[in-house]
Amino acid sequence: GIETLKKIKATNPDIYVVFVTDKEHLQIPDSAHTHGAFDYLYKGYKEESMLNMVMQKILYVKEMIVKRPTKTEFSFYNL
């Protein structure tokens, strides 16, 4: 869970992690976000719904990566 997330982020802080849990407690998603998770999913959904949600997250991240400014473009990230 959270310990694995910490290890992943320590190894590669730029990786996008979708945390999947079977716990419905609000502390789990909050803790996952605190430790660098991009998002989280609850395991209580049907497989097809889970797959669709994961695919949506992958497409969103892919779009974010494509839209990242290059070093030659002006961006607040470059300031």
PDB file of N, CA, C and O in Angstrom:
ATOM      1  N   GLY A   1       0.777  -1.166   0.000  1.00  0.00           N
ATOM      2  CA  GLY A   1       0.000   0.000   0.000  1.00  0.00           C
ATOM      3  C   GLY A   1       0.850   1.277   0.000  1.00  0.00           C
ATOM      4  O   GLY A   1       1.589   1.544  -0.940  1.00  0.00           O
ATOM      5  N   ILE A   2       0.704   2.020   1.058  1.00  0.00           N
ATOM      6  CA  ILE A   2       1.379   3.319   1.177  1.00  0.00           C
ATOM      7  C   ILE A   2       2.893   3.141   1.173  1.00  0.00           C
ATOM      8  O   ILE A   2       3.611   3.934   0.562  1.00  0.00           O
ATOM      9  N   GLU A   3       3.398   2.111   1.834  1.00  0.00           N
ATOM     10  CA  GLU A   3       4.852   1.880   1.868  1.00  0.00           C
ATOM     11  C   GLU A   3       5.389   1.610   0.466  1.00  0.00           C
ATOM     12  O   GLU A   3       6.464   2.093   0.105  1.00  0.00           O
ATOM     13  N   THR A   4       4.657   0.843  -0.323  1.00  0.00           N
ATOM     14  CA  THR A   4       5.070   0.581  -1.705  1.00  0.00           C
ATOM     15  C   THR A   4       5.045   1.874  -2.510  1.00  0.00           C
ATOM     16  O   THR A   4       5.962   2.144  -3.297  1.00  0.00           O
ATOM     17  N   LEU A   5       4.017   2.685  -2.318  1.00  0.00           N
ATOM     18  CA  LEU A   5       3.928   3.980  -2.990  1.00  0.00           C
ATOM     19  C   LEU A   5       5.136   4.846  -2.652  1.00  0.00           C
ATOM     20  O   LEU A   5       5.746   5.452  -3.532  1.00  0.00           O
ATOM     21  N   LYS A   6       5.515   4.883  -1.389  1.00  0.00           N
ATOM     22  CA  LYS A   6       6.683   5.671  -0.960  1.00  0.00           C
ATOM     23  C   LYS A   6       7.944   5.191  -1.672  1.00  0.00           C
ATOM     24  O   LYS A   6       8.765   5.999  -2.125  1.00  0.00           O
ATOM     25  N   LYS A   7       8.121   3.878  -1.781  1.00  0.00           N
ATOM     26  CA  LYS A   7       9.301   3.322  -2.442  1.00  0.00           C
ATOM     27  C   LYS A   7       9.315   3.662  -3.928  1.00  0.00           C
ATOM     28  O   LYS A   7      10.356   4.005  -4.490  1.00  0.00           O
ATOM     29  N   ILE A   8       8.153   3.561  -4.565  1.00  0.00           N
ATOM     30  CA  ILE A   8       8.057   3.887  -5.991  1.00  0.00           C
ATOM     31  C   ILE A   8       8.435   5.344  -6.220  1.00  0.00           C
ATOM     32  O   ILE A   8       9.232   5.671  -7.095  1.00  0.00           O
ATOM     33  N   LYS A   9       7.849   6.245  -5.422  1.00  0.00           N
ATOM     34  CA  LYS A   9       8.109   7.673  -5.589  1.00  0.00           C
ATOM     35  C   LYS A   9       9.548   8.034  -5.225  1.00  0.00           C
ATOM     36  O   LYS A   9      10.117   8.957  -5.797  1.00  0.00           O
ATOM     37  N   ALA A  10      10.146   7.306  -4.289  1.00  0.00           N
ATOM     38  CA  ALA A  10      11.548   7.546  -3.936  1.00  0.00           C
ATOM     39  C   ALA A  10      12.461   7.146  -5.092  1.00  0.00           C
ATOM     40  O   ALA A  10      13.479   7.789  -5.343  1.00  0.00           O
ATOM     41  N   THR A  11      12.090   6.101  -5.806  1.00  0.00           N
ATOM     42  CA  THR A  11      12.872   5.634  -6.937  1.00  0.00           C
ATOM     43  C   THR A  11      12.708   6.541  -8.151  1.00  0.00           C
ATOM     44  O   THR A  11      13.668   6.853  -8.838  1.00  0.00           O
ATOM     45  N   ASN A  12      11.461   6.952  -8.403  1.00  0.00           N
ATOM     46  CA  ASN A  12      11.179   7.812  -9.553  1.00  0.00           C
ATOM     47  C   ASN A  12      10.059   8.780  -9.186  1.00  0.00           C
ATOM     48  O   ASN A  12       8.882   8.461  -9.341  1.00  0.00           O
ATOM     49  N   PRO A  13      10.401   9.971  -8.705  1.00  0.00           N
ATOM     50  CA  PRO A  13       9.373  10.918  -8.257  1.00  0.00           C
ATOM     51  C   PRO A  13       8.467  11.436  -9.377  1.00  0.00           C
ATOM     52  O   PRO A  13       7.386  11.946  -9.104  1.00  0.00           O
ATOM     53  N   ASP A  14       8.858  11.272 -10.630  1.00  0.00           N
ATOM     54  CA  ASP A  14       8.051  11.762 -11.745  1.00  0.00           C
ATOM     55  C   ASP A  14       7.030  10.749 -12.255  1.00  0.00           C
ATOM     56  O   ASP A  14       6.244  11.064 -13.141  1.00  0.00           O
ATOM     57  N   ILE A  15       7.044   9.544 -11.704  1.00  0.00           N
ATOM     58  CA  ILE A  15       6.122   8.511 -12.182  1.00  0.00           C
ATOM     59  C   ILE A  15       4.705   8.803 -11.683  1.00  0.00           C
ATOM     60  O   ILE A  15       4.509   9.324 -10.601  1.00  0.00           O
ATOM     61  N   TYR A  16       3.727   8.500 -12.519  1.00  0.00           N
ATOM     62  CA  TYR A  16       2.319   8.671 -12.157  1.00  0.00           C
ATOM     63  C   TYR A  16       1.820   7.363 -11.547  1.00  0.00           C
ATOM     64  O   TYR A  16       1.872   6.324 -12.208  1.00  0.00           O
ATOM     65  N   VAL A  17       1.350   7.419 -10.323  1.00  0.00           N
ATOM     66  CA  VAL A  17       0.866   6.228  -9.632  1.00  0.00           C
ATOM     67  C   VAL A  17      -0.623   6.389  -9.362  1.00  0.00           C
ATOM     68  O   VAL A  17      -1.047   7.379  -8.784  1.00  0.00           O
ATOM     69  N   VAL A  18      -1.393   5.402  -9.792  1.00  0.00           N
ATOM     70  CA  VAL A  18      -2.806   5.340  -9.429  1.00  0.00           C
ATOM     71  C   VAL A  18      -2.904   4.298  -8.326  1.00  0.00           C
ATOM     72  O   VAL A  18      -2.625   3.125  -8.531  1.00  0.00           O
ATOM     73  N   PHE A  19      -3.263   4.755  -7.151  1.00  0.00           N
ATOM     74  CA  PHE A  19      -3.347   3.916  -5.958  1.00  0.00           C
ATOM     75  C   PHE A  19      -4.699   3.210  -5.956  1.00  0.00           C
ATOM     76  O   PHE A  19      -5.734   3.851  -6.093  1.00  0.00           O
ATOM     77  N   VAL A  20      -4.692   1.890  -5.823  1.00  0.00           N
ATOM     78  CA  VAL A  20      -5.919   1.112  -5.814  1.00  0.00           C
ATOM     79  C   VAL A  20      -6.077   0.491  -4.436  1.00  0.00           C
ATOM     80  O   VAL A  20      -5.151  -0.135  -3.922  1.00  0.00           O
ATOM     81  N   THR A  21      -7.250   0.689  -3.830  1.00  0.00           N
ATOM     82  CA  THR A  21      -7.473   0.198  -2.476  1.00  0.00           C
ATOM     83  C   THR A  21      -8.856  -0.423  -2.340  1.00  0.00           C
ATOM     84  O   THR A  21      -9.771  -0.098  -3.093  1.00  0.00           O
ATOM     85  N   ASP A  22      -8.978  -1.333  -1.384  1.00  0.00           N
ATOM     86  CA  ASP A  22     -10.291  -1.880  -1.070  1.00  0.00           C
ATOM     87  C   ASP A  22     -10.865  -1.220   0.182  1.00  0.00           C
ATOM     88  O   ASP A  22     -11.931  -1.583   0.647  1.00  0.00           O
ATOM     89  N   LYS A  23     -10.167  -0.256   0.702  1.00  0.00           N
ATOM     90  CA  LYS A  23     -10.603   0.474   1.897  1.00  0.00           C
ATOM     91  C   LYS A  23     -11.399   1.697   1.477  1.00  0.00           C
ATOM     92  O   LYS A  23     -10.990   2.437   0.606  1.00  0.00           O
ATOM     93  N   GLU A  24     -12.520   1.928   2.127  1.00  0.00           N
ATOM     94  CA  GLU A  24     -13.348   3.083   1.809  1.00  0.00           C
ATOM     95  C   GLU A  24     -13.080   4.256   2.753  1.00  0.00           C
ATOM     96  O   GLU A  24     -13.742   5.264   2.661  1.00  0.00           O
ATOM     97  N   HIS A  25     -12.117   4.118   3.642  1.00  0.00           N
ATOM     98  CA  HIS A  25     -11.811   5.188   4.592  1.00  0.00           C
ATOM     99  C   HIS A  25     -11.191   6.376   3.867  1.00  0.00           C
ATOM    100  O   HIS A  25     -10.360   6.206   2.975  1.00  0.00           O
ATOM    101  N   LEU A  26     -11.574   7.572   4.253  1.00  0.00           N
ATOM    102  CA  LEU A  26     -11.034   8.778   3.621  1.00  0.00           C
ATOM    103  C   LEU A  26      -9.555   8.967   3.903  1.00  0.00           C
ATOM    104  O   LEU A  26      -8.873   9.644   3.150  1.00  0.00           O
ATOM    105  N   GLN A  27      -9.040   8.370   4.967  1.00  0.00           N
ATOM    106  CA  GLN A  27      -7.622   8.536   5.283  1.00  0.00           C
ATOM    107  C   GLN A  27      -6.729   7.912   4.213  1.00  0.00           C
ATOM    108  O   GLN A  27      -5.635   8.394   3.957  1.00  0.00           O
ATOM    109  N   ILE A  28      -7.184   6.831   3.605  1.00  0.00           N
ATOM    110  CA  ILE A  28      -6.361   6.127   2.612  1.00  0.00           C
ATOM    111  C   ILE A  28      -6.102   7.011   1.383  1.00  0.00           C
ATOM    112  O   ILE A  28      -4.950   7.240   1.019  1.00  0.00           O
ATOM    113  N   PRO A  29      -7.146   7.549   0.725  1.00  0.00           N
ATOM    114  CA  PRO A  29      -6.865   8.428  -0.425  1.00  0.00           C
ATOM    115  C   PRO A  29      -6.076   9.667  -0.031  1.00  0.00           C
ATOM    116  O   PRO A  29      -5.189  10.104  -0.772  1.00  0.00           O
ATOM    117  N   ASP A  30      -6.379  10.239   1.121  1.00  0.00           N
ATOM    118  CA  ASP A  30      -5.633  11.414   1.575  1.00  0.00           C
ATOM    119  C   ASP A  30      -4.166  11.081   1.758  1.00  0.00           C
ATOM    120  O   ASP A  30      -3.287  11.829   1.346  1.00  0.00           O
ATOM    121  N   SER A  31      -3.895   9.951   2.378  1.00  0.00           N
ATOM    122  CA  SER A  31      -2.516   9.532   2.598  1.00  0.00           C
ATOM    123  C   SER A  31      -1.825   9.227   1.273  1.00  0.00           C
ATOM    124  O   SER A  31      -0.657   9.576   1.076  1.00  0.00           O
ATOM    125  N   ALA A  32      -2.547   8.598   0.350  1.00  0.00           N
ATOM    126  CA  ALA A  32      -1.967   8.288  -0.964  1.00  0.00           C
ATOM    127  C   ALA A  32      -1.598   9.578  -1.695  1.00  0.00           C
ATOM    128  O   ALA A  32      -0.504   9.682  -2.258  1.00  0.00           O
ATOM    129  N   HIS A  33      -2.477  10.562  -1.672  1.00  0.00           N
ATOM    130  CA  HIS A  33      -2.173  11.851  -2.316  1.00  0.00           C
ATOM    131  C   HIS A  33      -1.004  12.545  -1.622  1.00  0.00           C
ATOM    132  O   HIS A  33      -0.141  13.110  -2.280  1.00  0.00           O
ATOM    133  N   THR A  34      -0.984  12.498  -0.307  1.00  0.00           N
ATOM    134  CA  THR A  34       0.109  13.108   0.456  1.00  0.00           C
ATOM    135  C   THR A  34       1.452  12.522   0.053  1.00  0.00           C
ATOM    136  O   THR A  34       2.450  13.233  -0.011  1.00  0.00           O
ATOM    137  N   HIS A  35       1.474  11.235  -0.241  1.00  0.00           N
ATOM    138  CA  HIS A  35       2.723  10.554  -0.578  1.00  0.00           C
ATOM    139  C   HIS A  35       2.966  10.474  -2.082  1.00  0.00           C
ATOM    140  O   HIS A  35       3.825   9.722  -2.535  1.00  0.00           O
ATOM    141  N   GLY A  36       2.210  11.251  -2.864  1.00  0.00           N
ATOM    142  CA  GLY A  36       2.541  11.403  -4.273  1.00  0.00           C
ATOM    143  C   GLY A  36       1.709  10.636  -5.273  1.00  0.00           C
ATOM    144  O   GLY A  36       2.043  10.629  -6.456  1.00  0.00           O
ATOM    145  N   ALA A  37       0.631   9.997  -4.848  1.00  0.00           N
ATOM    146  CA  ALA A  37      -0.211   9.293  -5.816  1.00  0.00           C
ATOM    147  C   ALA A  37      -0.900  10.301  -6.728  1.00  0.00           C
ATOM    148  O   ALA A  37      -1.355  11.350  -6.282  1.00  0.00           O
ATOM    149  N   PHE A  38      -0.960   9.985  -7.993  1.00  0.00           N
ATOM    150  CA  PHE A  38      -1.644  10.828  -8.968  1.00  0.00           C
ATOM    151  C   PHE A  38      -3.146  10.799  -8.709  1.00  0.00           C
ATOM    152  O   PHE A  38      -3.829  11.808  -8.777  1.00  0.00           O
ATOM    153  N   ASP A  39      -3.658   9.609  -8.426  1.00  0.00           N
ATOM    154  CA  ASP A  39      -5.079   9.438  -8.138  1.00  0.00           C
ATOM    155  C   ASP A  39      -5.256   8.086  -7.454  1.00  0.00           C
ATOM    156  O   ASP A  39      -4.289   7.345  -7.267  1.00  0.00           O
ATOM    157  N   TYR A  40      -6.479   7.799  -7.074  1.00  0.00           N
ATOM    158  CA  TYR A  40      -6.752   6.503  -6.469  1.00  0.00           C
ATOM    159  C   TYR A  40      -8.070   5.958  -6.994  1.00  0.00           C
ATOM    160  O   TYR A  40      -8.924   6.698  -7.464  1.00  0.00           O
ATOM    161  N   LEU A  41      -8.204   4.645  -6.924  1.00  0.00           N
ATOM    162  CA  LEU A  41      -9.437   3.964  -7.295  1.00  0.00           C
ATOM    163  C   LEU A  41      -9.819   3.007  -6.181  1.00  0.00           C
ATOM    164  O   LEU A  41      -8.956   2.412  -5.536  1.00  0.00           O
ATOM    165  N   TYR A  42     -11.104   2.847  -5.999  1.00  0.00           N
ATOM    166  CA  TYR A  42     -11.624   1.897  -5.027  1.00  0.00           C
ATOM    167  C   TYR A  42     -11.903   0.569  -5.738  1.00  0.00           C
ATOM    168  O   TYR A  42     -12.518   0.558  -6.807  1.00  0.00           O
ATOM    169  N   LYS A  43     -11.451  -0.545  -5.159  1.00  0.00           N
ATOM    170  CA  LYS A  43     -11.586  -1.856  -5.792  1.00  0.00           C
ATOM    171  C   LYS A  43     -13.025  -2.352  -5.888  1.00  0.00           C
ATOM    172  O   LYS A  43     -13.280  -3.359  -6.514  1.00  0.00           O
ATOM    173  N   GLY A  44     -13.976  -1.676  -5.299  1.00  0.00           N
ATOM    174  CA  GLY A  44     -15.354  -2.148  -5.261  1.00  0.00           C
ATOM    175  C   GLY A  44     -16.096  -2.115  -6.578  1.00  0.00           C
ATOM    176  O   GLY A  44     -17.214  -2.597  -6.670  1.00  0.00           O
ATOM    177  N   TYR A  45     -15.491  -1.561  -7.635  1.00  0.00           N
ATOM    178  CA  TYR A  45     -16.156  -1.486  -8.932  1.00  0.00           C
ATOM    179  C   TYR A  45     -16.001  -2.793  -9.703  1.00  0.00           C
ATOM    180  O   TYR A  45     -15.087  -3.572  -9.456  1.00  0.00           O
ATOM    181  N   LYS A  46     -16.869  -3.002 -10.681  1.00  0.00           N
ATOM    182  CA  LYS A  46     -16.744  -4.168 -11.557  1.00  0.00           C
ATOM    183  C   LYS A  46     -15.478  -4.022 -12.385  1.00  0.00           C
ATOM    184  O   LYS A  46     -15.011  -2.923 -12.634  1.00  0.00           O
ATOM    185  N   GLU A  47     -14.948  -5.153 -12.830  1.00  0.00           N
ATOM    186  CA  GLU A  47     -13.691  -5.153 -13.599  1.00  0.00           C
ATOM    187  C   GLU A  47     -13.738  -4.219 -14.803  1.00  0.00           C
ATOM    188  O   GLU A  47     -12.804  -3.469 -15.057  1.00  0.00           O
ATOM    189  N   GLU A  48     -14.822  -4.260 -15.555  1.00  0.00           N
ATOM    190  CA  GLU A  48     -14.928  -3.435 -16.755  1.00  0.00           C
ATOM    191  C   GLU A  48     -14.897  -1.950 -16.401  1.00  0.00           C
ATOM    192  O   GLU A  48     -14.237  -1.158 -17.070  1.00  0.00           O
ATOM    193  N   SER A  49     -15.565  -1.584 -15.323  1.00  0.00           N
ATOM    194  CA  SER A  49     -15.552  -0.187 -14.883  1.00  0.00           C
ATOM    195  C   SER A  49     -14.158   0.227 -14.436  1.00  0.00           C
ATOM    196  O   SER A  49     -13.705   1.333 -14.745  1.00  0.00           O
ATOM    197  N   MET A  50     -13.477  -0.654 -13.716  1.00  0.00           N
ATOM    198  CA  MET A  50     -12.106  -0.361 -13.268  1.00  0.00           C
ATOM    199  C   MET A  50     -11.196  -0.161 -14.471  1.00  0.00           C
ATOM    200  O   MET A  50     -10.409   0.782 -14.507  1.00  0.00           O
ATOM    201  N   LEU A  51     -11.306  -1.032 -15.448  1.00  0.00           N
ATOM    202  CA  LEU A  51     -10.478  -0.927 -16.645  1.00  0.00           C
ATOM    203  C   LEU A  51     -10.741   0.391 -17.359  1.00  0.00           C
ATOM    204  O   LEU A  51      -9.808   1.074 -17.778  1.00  0.00           O
ATOM    205  N   ASN A  52     -12.002   0.770 -17.491  1.00  0.00           N
ATOM    206  CA  ASN A  52     -12.339   2.041 -18.132  1.00  0.00           C
ATOM    207  C   ASN A  52     -11.757   3.218 -17.363  1.00  0.00           C
ATOM    208  O   ASN A  52     -11.240   4.166 -17.959  1.00  0.00           O
ATOM    209  N   MET A  53     -11.836   3.185 -16.031  1.00  0.00           N
ATOM    210  CA  MET A  53     -11.293   4.278 -15.219  1.00  0.00           C
ATOM    211  C   MET A  53      -9.777   4.374 -15.369  1.00  0.00           C
ATOM    212  O   MET A  53      -9.219   5.470 -15.494  1.00  0.00           O
ATOM    213  N   VAL A  54      -9.108   3.229 -15.364  1.00  0.00           N
ATOM    214  CA  VAL A  54      -7.651   3.230 -15.527  1.00  0.00           C
ATOM    215  C   VAL A  54      -7.283   3.753 -16.911  1.00  0.00           C
ATOM    216  O   VAL A  54      -6.363   4.563 -17.043  1.00  0.00           O
ATOM    217  N   MET A  55      -8.015   3.353 -17.938  1.00  0.00           N
ATOM    218  CA  MET A  55      -7.742   3.832 -19.292  1.00  0.00           C
ATOM    219  C   MET A  55      -7.939   5.348 -19.380  1.00  0.00           C
ATOM    220  O   MET A  55      -7.149   6.040 -20.030  1.00  0.00           O
ATOM    221  N   GLN A  56      -8.962   5.877 -18.727  1.00  0.00           N
ATOM    222  CA  GLN A  56      -9.177   7.323 -18.711  1.00  0.00           C
ATOM    223  C   GLN A  56      -7.998   8.036 -18.070  1.00  0.00           C
ATOM    224  O   GLN A  56      -7.552   9.076 -18.548  1.00  0.00           O
ATOM    225  N   LYS A  57      -7.472   7.479 -16.988  1.00  0.00           N
ATOM    226  CA  LYS A  57      -6.329   8.090 -16.305  1.00  0.00           C
ATOM    227  C   LYS A  57      -5.085   8.038 -17.182  1.00  0.00           C
ATOM    228  O   LYS A  57      -4.329   8.997 -17.242  1.00  0.00           O
ATOM    229  N   ILE A  58      -4.880   6.920 -17.873  1.00  0.00           N
ATOM    230  CA  ILE A  58      -3.726   6.791 -18.768  1.00  0.00           C
ATOM    231  C   ILE A  58      -3.815   7.818 -19.895  1.00  0.00           C
ATOM    232  O   ILE A  58      -2.827   8.493 -20.205  1.00  0.00           O
ATOM    233  N   LEU A  59      -4.984   7.957 -20.493  1.00  0.00           N
ATOM    234  CA  LEU A  59      -5.161   8.933 -21.574  1.00  0.00           C
ATOM    235  C   LEU A  59      -4.967  10.364 -21.071  1.00  0.00           C
ATOM    236  O   LEU A  59      -4.367  11.190 -21.765  1.00  0.00           O
ATOM    237  N   TYR A  60      -5.427  10.654 -19.878  1.00  0.00           N
ATOM    238  CA  TYR A  60      -5.251  11.984 -19.294  1.00  0.00           C
ATOM    239  C   TYR A  60      -3.770  12.288 -19.090  1.00  0.00           C
ATOM    240  O   TYR A  60      -3.289  13.357 -19.456  1.00  0.00           O
ATOM    241  N   VAL A  61      -3.033  11.339 -18.525  1.00  0.00           N
ATOM    242  CA  VAL A  61      -1.600  11.532 -18.291  1.00  0.00           C
ATOM    243  C   VAL A  61      -0.869  11.669 -19.623  1.00  0.00           C
ATOM    244  O   VAL A  61      -0.002  12.532 -19.774  1.00  0.00           O
ATOM    245  N   LYS A  62      -1.232  10.849 -20.586  1.00  0.00           N
ATOM    246  CA  LYS A  62      -0.607  10.935 -21.903  1.00  0.00           C
ATOM    247  C   LYS A  62      -0.815  12.322 -22.498  1.00  0.00           C
ATOM    248  O   LYS A  62       0.108  12.923 -23.041  1.00  0.00           O
ATOM    249  N   GLU A  63      -2.022  12.847 -22.371  1.00  0.00           N
ATOM    250  CA  GLU A  63      -2.325  14.187 -22.884  1.00  0.00           C
ATOM    251  C   GLU A  63      -1.525  15.248 -22.133  1.00  0.00           C
ATOM    252  O   GLU A  63      -1.017  16.189 -22.738  1.00  0.00           O
ATOM    253  N   MET A  64      -1.390  15.105 -20.827  1.00  0.00           N
ATOM    254  CA  MET A  64      -0.599  16.062 -20.039  1.00  0.00           C
ATOM    255  C   MET A  64       0.856  16.059 -20.484  1.00  0.00           C
ATOM    256  O   MET A  64       1.480  17.111 -20.590  1.00  0.00           O
ATOM    257  N   ILE A  65       1.398  14.885 -20.737  1.00  0.00           N
ATOM    258  CA  ILE A  65       2.792  14.768 -21.145  1.00  0.00           C
ATOM    259  C   ILE A  65       3.006  15.414 -22.509  1.00  0.00           C
ATOM    260  O   ILE A  65       3.978  16.124 -22.723  1.00  0.00           O
ATOM    261  N   VAL A  66       2.087  15.190 -23.440  1.00  0.00           N
ATOM    262  CA  VAL A  66       2.195  15.769 -24.777  1.00  0.00           C
ATOM    263  C   VAL A  66       2.132  17.286 -24.703  1.00  0.00           C
ATOM    264  O   VAL A  66       2.829  17.985 -25.446  1.00  0.00           O
ATOM    265  N   LYS A  67       1.337  17.825 -23.800  1.00  0.00           N
ATOM    266  CA  LYS A  67       1.151  19.270 -23.702  1.00  0.00           C
ATOM    267  C   LYS A  67       2.231  19.968 -22.879  1.00  0.00           C
ATOM    268  O   LYS A  67       2.220  21.187 -22.778  1.00  0.00           O
ATOM    269  N   ARG A  68       3.155  19.220 -22.305  1.00  0.00           N
ATOM    270  CA  ARG A  68       4.223  19.861 -21.520  1.00  0.00           C
ATOM    271  C   ARG A  68       5.009  20.817 -22.394  1.00  0.00           C
ATOM    272  O   ARG A  68       5.350  20.489 -23.534  1.00  0.00           O
ATOM    273  N   PRO A  69       5.331  21.989 -21.861  1.00  0.00           N
ATOM    274  CA  PRO A  69       6.126  22.923 -22.655  1.00  0.00           C
ATOM    275  C   PRO A  69       7.551  22.413 -22.840  1.00  0.00           C
ATOM    276  O   PRO A  69       8.105  21.770 -21.954  1.00  0.00           O
ATOM    277  N   THR A  70       8.100  22.693 -24.007  1.00  0.00           N
ATOM    278  CA  THR A  70       9.503  22.362 -24.220  1.00  0.00           C
ATOM    279  C   THR A  70      10.348  23.455 -23.586  1.00  0.00           C
ATOM    280  O   THR A  70       9.853  24.519 -23.229  1.00  0.00           O
ATOM    281  N   LYS A  71      11.625  23.231 -23.478  1.00  0.00           N
ATOM    282  CA  LYS A  71      12.512  24.204 -22.849  1.00  0.00           C
ATOM    283  C   LYS A  71      12.566  25.519 -23.616  1.00  0.00           C
ATOM    284  O   LYS A  71      12.853  26.553 -23.056  1.00  0.00           O
ATOM    285  N   THR A  72      12.258  25.479 -24.901  1.00  0.00           N
ATOM    286  CA  THR A  72      12.329  26.715 -25.686  1.00  0.00           C
ATOM    287  C   THR A  72      11.040  27.523 -25.597  1.00  0.00           C
ATOM    288  O   THR A  72      11.023  28.681 -25.953  1.00  0.00           O
ATOM    289  N   GLU A  73       9.963  26.922 -25.124  1.00  0.00           N
ATOM    290  CA  GLU A  73       8.711  27.656 -24.985  1.00  0.00           C
ATOM    291  C   GLU A  73       8.690  28.395 -23.663  1.00  0.00           C
ATOM    292  O   GLU A  73       9.256  27.954 -22.677  1.00  0.00           O
ATOM    293  N   PHE A  74       7.991  29.529 -23.639  1.00  0.00           N
ATOM    294  CA  PHE A  74       7.825  30.259 -22.388  1.00  0.00           C
ATOM    295  C   PHE A  74       6.832  29.524 -21.517  1.00  0.00           C
ATOM    296  O   PHE A  74       5.790  29.058 -21.991  1.00  0.00           O
ATOM    297  N   SER A  75       7.144  29.406 -20.259  1.00  0.00           N
ATOM    298  CA  SER A  75       6.262  28.764 -19.301  1.00  0.00           C
ATOM    299  C   SER A  75       6.617  29.240 -17.908  1.00  0.00           C
ATOM    300  O   SER A  75       7.759  29.556 -17.618  1.00  0.00           O
ATOM    301  N   PHE A  76       5.656  29.274 -17.035  1.00  0.00           N
ATOM    302  CA  PHE A  76       5.922  29.602 -15.640  1.00  0.00           C
ATOM    303  C   PHE A  76       6.809  28.535 -14.995  1.00  0.00           C
ATOM    304  O   PHE A  76       7.472  28.775 -14.000  1.00  0.00           O
ATOM    305  N   TYR A  77       6.798  27.319 -15.572  1.00  0.00           N
ATOM    306  CA  TYR A  77       7.655  26.255 -15.045  1.00  0.00           C
ATOM    307  C   TYR A  77       9.132  26.583 -15.265  1.00  0.00           C
ATOM    308  O   TYR A  77       9.984  26.090 -14.550  1.00  0.00           O
ATOM    309  N   ASN A  78       9.425  27.401 -16.264  1.00  0.00           N
ATOM    310  CA  ASN A  78      10.814  27.704 -16.590  1.00  0.00           C
ATOM    311  C   ASN A  78      11.364  28.888 -15.800  1.00  0.00           C
ATOM    312  O   ASN A  78      12.525  29.238 -15.948  1.00  0.00           O
ATOM    313  N   LEU A  79      10.541  29.568 -15.016  1.00  0.00           N
ATOM    314  CA  LEU A  79      10.991  30.727 -14.280  1.00  0.00           C
ATOM    315  C   LEU A  79      11.868  30.353 -13.101  1.00  0.00           C
ATOM    316  O   LEU A  79      11.775  29.366 -12.502  1.00  0.00           O
TER     317      LEU A  79
END
